[in-house]
Short mmCIF file of C-alpha atoms in Angstrom, two decimals:
data_model
loop_
_atom_site.label_atom_id
_atom_site.label_comp_id
_atom_site.label_asym_id
_atom_site.label_seq_id
_atom_site.Cartn_x
_atom_site.Cartn_y
_atom_site.Cartn_z
CA MET A 1 -136.44 52.58 73.01
CA VAL A 2 -138.34 53.54 76.18
CA PHE A 3 -140.89 51.11 77.78
CA LEU A 4 -143.50 53.02 79.72
CA LEU A 5 -145.68 51.59 82.60
CA PHE A 6 -147.82 54.07 84.50
CA MET A 7 -149.72 52.77 87.53
CA LEU A 8 -152.41 55.52 88.14
CA SER A 9 -153.47 56.64 91.76
CA ALA A 10 -154.27 60.37 90.96
CA THR A 11 -151.02 61.61 90.01
CA LEU A 12 -151.20 62.29 86.21
CA ALA A 13 -152.08 65.66 85.24
CA GLU A 14 -152.32 68.80 82.94
CA ALA A 15 -155.19 69.86 80.80
CA ALA A 16 -154.15 71.02 77.48
CA SER A 17 -154.34 70.48 73.68
CA PHE A 18 -151.98 68.13 72.57
CA PRO A 19 -151.06 66.74 68.84
CA LEU A 20 -152.73 63.43 68.80
CA PRO A 21 -149.80 60.85 68.39
CA PRO A 22 -150.18 58.25 65.63
CA GLU A 23 -151.74 54.98 66.54
CA GLY A 24 -149.49 52.58 68.53
CA GLU A 25 -148.21 55.74 70.37
CA THR A 26 -149.67 57.17 73.39
CA LEU A 27 -147.59 59.44 75.32
CA ILE A 28 -148.45 63.13 75.41
CA GLY A 29 -147.27 65.98 77.56
CA LYS A 30 -144.38 66.26 79.67
CA VAL A 31 -143.45 67.10 83.39
CA GLN A 32 -143.00 70.66 84.18
CA GLU A 33 -142.11 72.67 87.14
CA THR A 34 -143.16 76.03 88.43
CA ARG A 35 -142.63 78.31 91.40
CA VAL A 36 -145.17 79.48 93.97
CA ARG A 37 -146.34 83.02 93.55
CA GLU A 38 -147.24 85.46 96.25
CA GLY A 39 -150.64 84.63 97.72
CA GLU A 40 -151.35 81.40 95.92
CA THR A 41 -152.25 77.83 97.16
CA LEU A 42 -151.47 74.40 95.24
CA LEU A 43 -155.06 74.73 94.46
CA ASP A 44 -154.23 77.82 92.45
CA ILE A 45 -151.31 76.40 90.71
CA ALA A 46 -153.54 73.03 89.95
CA ARG A 47 -156.43 74.98 88.37
CA ARG A 48 -153.80 77.17 86.28
CA HIS A 49 -152.36 73.91 84.79
CA SER A 50 -155.79 72.08 85.09
CA VAL A 51 -154.53 69.57 87.57
CA GLY A 52 -156.39 67.95 90.24
CA LEU A 53 -155.44 69.23 93.64
CA VAL A 54 -154.67 65.65 95.07
CA GLU A 55 -152.43 65.21 91.79
CA MET A 56 -150.43 68.25 92.76
CA GLU A 57 -150.26 66.95 96.47
CA ASN A 58 -149.00 63.69 95.47
CA ALA A 59 -146.48 65.04 93.23
CA ASN A 60 -145.02 67.36 95.78
CA PRO A 61 -144.96 65.62 99.22
CA GLY A 62 -144.01 67.85 102.12
CA VAL A 63 -145.48 71.01 100.43
CA ASP A 64 -148.32 72.60 102.43
CA PRO A 65 -151.16 72.78 100.02
CA TRP A 66 -152.78 75.86 101.54
CA LEU A 67 -149.47 77.84 102.64
CA PRO A 68 -146.70 76.86 100.17
CA LYS A 69 -143.62 79.20 100.61
CA VAL A 70 -143.33 81.85 97.85
CA GLY A 71 -140.72 80.98 95.49
CA GLN A 72 -140.83 77.27 96.32
CA LYS A 73 -140.42 74.99 93.39
CA VAL A 74 -143.21 72.62 92.49
CA VAL A 75 -143.80 69.76 90.35
CA ILE A 76 -146.67 69.82 87.62
CA PRO A 77 -147.36 65.99 86.80
CA SER A 78 -148.25 66.77 83.39
CA GLN A 79 -147.04 63.73 81.19
CA TYR A 80 -149.31 60.68 80.68
CA LEU A 81 -150.38 57.84 78.43
CA LEU A 82 -153.62 57.97 76.60
CA PRO A 83 -156.23 55.26 77.57
CA ASN A 84 -156.66 52.12 75.60
CA ALA A 85 -160.04 53.13 73.91
CA PRO A 86 -161.26 54.48 70.71
CA ARG A 87 -159.86 57.90 69.94
CA GLU A 88 -163.25 59.60 69.39
CA GLY A 89 -165.67 61.73 71.34
CA ILE A 90 -165.28 61.95 75.35
CA VAL A 91 -163.21 59.20 77.11
CA VAL A 92 -163.59 59.11 80.93
CA ASN A 93 -161.06 56.98 82.70
CA LEU A 94 -162.66 56.56 86.38
CA PRO A 95 -159.36 55.45 88.22
CA GLU A 96 -157.34 58.39 86.55
CA LEU A 97 -160.00 60.97 87.37
CA ARG A 98 -159.47 62.42 83.95
CA LEU A 99 -161.33 63.16 80.93
CA TYR A 100 -160.05 63.02 77.24
CA TYR A 101 -161.67 64.63 74.46
CA TYR A 102 -160.95 63.77 70.70
CA PRO A 103 -162.34 66.68 68.54
CA PRO A 104 -163.19 65.59 64.85
CA ALA A 105 -160.67 65.95 62.29
CA LYS A 106 -160.52 69.09 60.48
CA PRO A 107 -159.42 69.42 56.84
CA GLY A 108 -155.79 69.99 56.50
CA ALA A 109 -155.08 70.22 60.35
CA GLN A 110 -153.38 67.87 62.61
CA ARG A 111 -155.90 66.19 64.92
CA VAL A 112 -155.48 66.88 68.87
CA VAL A 113 -156.62 65.42 72.16
CA ILE A 114 -157.74 67.53 74.84
CA THR A 115 -157.73 66.53 78.64
CA TYR A 116 -159.21 67.72 81.85
CA PRO A 117 -159.17 66.54 85.35
CA LEU A 118 -162.36 65.47 87.01
CA GLY A 119 -164.03 65.06 90.40
CA ILE A 120 -165.80 61.77 90.47
CA GLY A 121 -168.28 59.56 92.75
CA SER A 122 -167.07 58.64 96.29
CA GLU A 123 -166.78 54.87 97.17
CA GLY A 124 -169.97 52.94 96.27
CA ARG A 125 -171.08 56.00 94.13
CA ALA A 126 -169.04 55.84 90.88
CA ILE A 127 -170.83 56.38 87.55
CA PRO A 128 -171.35 53.04 85.77
CA LEU A 129 -168.95 51.91 82.95
CA ALA A 130 -170.81 52.41 79.67
CA ASN A 131 -170.77 53.56 76.07
CA THR A 132 -172.93 56.52 76.02
CA LYS A 133 -173.54 59.99 74.74
CA ILE A 134 -174.14 63.46 75.43
CA VAL A 135 -178.07 64.00 75.19
CA GLU A 136 -178.55 67.57 76.57
CA LYS A 137 -176.67 70.60 77.45
CA LYS A 138 -177.64 73.34 79.61
CA VAL A 139 -176.30 76.82 80.61
CA ASP A 140 -177.09 77.92 84.15
CA PRO A 141 -178.94 74.79 84.91
CA VAL A 142 -181.35 74.26 87.88
CA TRP A 143 -180.50 71.40 90.08
CA VAL A 144 -183.22 69.16 90.76
CA VAL A 145 -182.27 67.50 93.91
CA PRO A 146 -182.42 63.63 93.98
CA GLU A 147 -184.73 62.44 96.90
CA SER A 148 -181.98 60.25 97.92
CA ILE A 149 -179.59 63.17 98.45
CA ARG A 150 -182.24 65.02 100.28
CA ALA A 151 -182.77 62.30 102.68
CA GLU A 152 -179.07 61.69 103.34
CA HIS A 153 -178.49 65.43 104.24
CA ALA A 154 -181.99 65.43 106.19
CA ALA A 155 -180.51 62.62 108.38
CA GLU A 156 -177.64 64.76 109.34
CA GLY A 157 -180.10 67.91 110.19
CA GLU A 158 -179.40 69.75 106.93
CA PHE A 159 -182.65 70.20 104.92
CA LEU A 160 -182.29 70.76 101.05
CA PRO A 161 -184.86 72.25 98.81
CA LYS A 162 -186.19 70.25 95.76
CA LEU A 163 -184.84 72.84 93.48
CA VAL A 164 -181.71 74.96 93.50
CA PRO A 165 -181.85 77.82 90.92
CA PRO A 166 -178.86 79.12 89.14
CA GLY A 167 -176.10 80.86 91.05
CA PRO A 168 -173.25 80.61 93.42
CA GLU A 169 -175.12 77.86 95.66
CA ASN A 170 -175.73 75.54 92.68
CA PRO A 171 -173.43 72.73 92.81
CA LEU A 172 -173.87 72.15 88.97
CA GLY A 173 -172.08 75.68 88.43
CA ARG A 174 -172.71 77.39 85.09
CA TYR A 175 -172.56 74.55 82.62
CA ALA A 176 -174.17 70.94 82.58
CA MET A 177 -173.97 68.08 79.99
CA ARG A 178 -176.34 65.31 80.68
CA LEU A 179 -175.46 61.71 79.47
CA GLY A 180 -177.49 59.16 78.19
CA LEU A 181 -177.56 57.37 81.69
CA THR A 182 -180.24 58.38 84.08
CA ASN A 183 -179.40 61.21 86.30
CA TYR A 184 -175.73 61.63 85.43
CA LEU A 185 -173.85 64.69 84.25
CA ILE A 186 -170.85 66.34 83.17
CA HIS A 187 -170.90 69.60 85.17
CA SER A 188 -169.14 72.55 86.77
CA THR A 189 -168.73 72.99 90.42
CA ASN A 190 -168.80 75.57 93.15
CA ARG A 191 -166.25 73.37 94.91
CA PRO A 192 -163.29 73.54 92.80
CA PHE A 193 -161.20 71.85 95.31
CA SER A 194 -163.05 68.65 94.76
CA VAL A 195 -161.94 68.39 91.18
CA GLY A 196 -159.42 65.41 91.29
CA MET A 197 -161.08 63.90 94.22
CA ARG A 198 -163.70 60.99 94.62
CA VAL A 199 -166.51 62.85 96.52
CA SER A 200 -169.40 63.57 94.45
CA HIS A 201 -172.73 61.39 94.32
CA GLY A 202 -171.85 59.95 90.78
CA CYS A 203 -171.47 63.05 88.44
CA LEU A 204 -168.45 64.25 86.87
CA ARG A 205 -167.18 67.61 87.99
CA MET A 206 -164.87 69.94 86.30
CA TYR A 207 -163.26 73.00 87.09
CA PRO A 208 -165.55 76.01 85.92
CA GLU A 209 -162.85 77.42 83.46
CA ASP A 210 -162.18 74.08 81.98
CA ILE A 211 -166.01 73.16 81.45
CA GLU A 212 -166.55 76.65 80.09
CA SER A 213 -163.95 75.93 77.37
CA LEU A 214 -165.12 72.36 76.57
CA PHE A 215 -168.73 73.16 76.60
CA PRO A 216 -169.20 75.08 73.21
CA GLN A 217 -167.09 72.31 71.53
CA ILE A 218 -169.32 69.47 72.48
CA PRO A 219 -172.37 68.95 70.27
CA VAL A 220 -175.31 66.95 71.38
CA GLY A 221 -174.90 63.47 70.28
CA THR A 222 -171.13 63.13 71.04
CA PRO A 223 -170.15 59.59 72.24
CA VAL A 224 -169.01 59.14 75.68
CA SER A 225 -166.92 56.08 76.88
CA ILE A 226 -166.76 55.45 80.67
CA ILE A 227 -163.89 53.07 81.21
CA ASP A 228 -161.77 51.56 84.10
CA GLN A 229 -158.22 51.48 83.27
CA PRO A 230 -155.94 51.63 86.42
CA TYR A 231 -153.00 50.56 84.73
CA LYS A 232 -151.83 51.91 81.16
CA VAL A 233 -148.81 50.66 79.11
CA GLY A 234 -147.20 52.37 75.98
CA TRP A 235 -144.22 52.75 73.83
CA HIS A 236 -142.33 56.01 72.97
CA ASN A 237 -139.83 56.13 70.12
#
């Protein structure tokens, strides 16, 4: 019998669909290895395995994130424990910078859990802990720039417009899902390197390819639990 204790600092990873273990068991995934391909960075590898960049850096100390050696072996930190929360809808564990989605059961099919890395709010800007839900979904959203963000940038000599139309300059990317919390979204990003970091003004950022996959699966009304579990404990076998 193996006892597992994970202290989370941003080192868990991999976005994939896994069979949902029975109640009382929480371990999913496994640690993997790969080799650097010609012309790719750790960010490219992170995105290929749906892992945050900082997770990859922590798992591979000494590896240059932007100029890794071709053929160099790197670790994909892709084994983790499910958070202690109801296995329904979306669960966001802030210390882990990770989202878990539990699709509804399908007749005759085994349930699965799908997980993705997130970029979250910087120090003092974290999204509040809450039980909420998805209240709106938009493709190619217009970013209505909050006055607080405009004032912050203006103080640094950068003047933002009140509205940013869809396109490559829009920080929301192509997909956005609004939560039942004022002004908070789960959205794509035009800065993929920020996924897996604490850099946003409070919203939850996803890799463009991850939210493109998740977006059509999420109906309006899907429950969302935002939790704070920096330590997770579980049993395996």
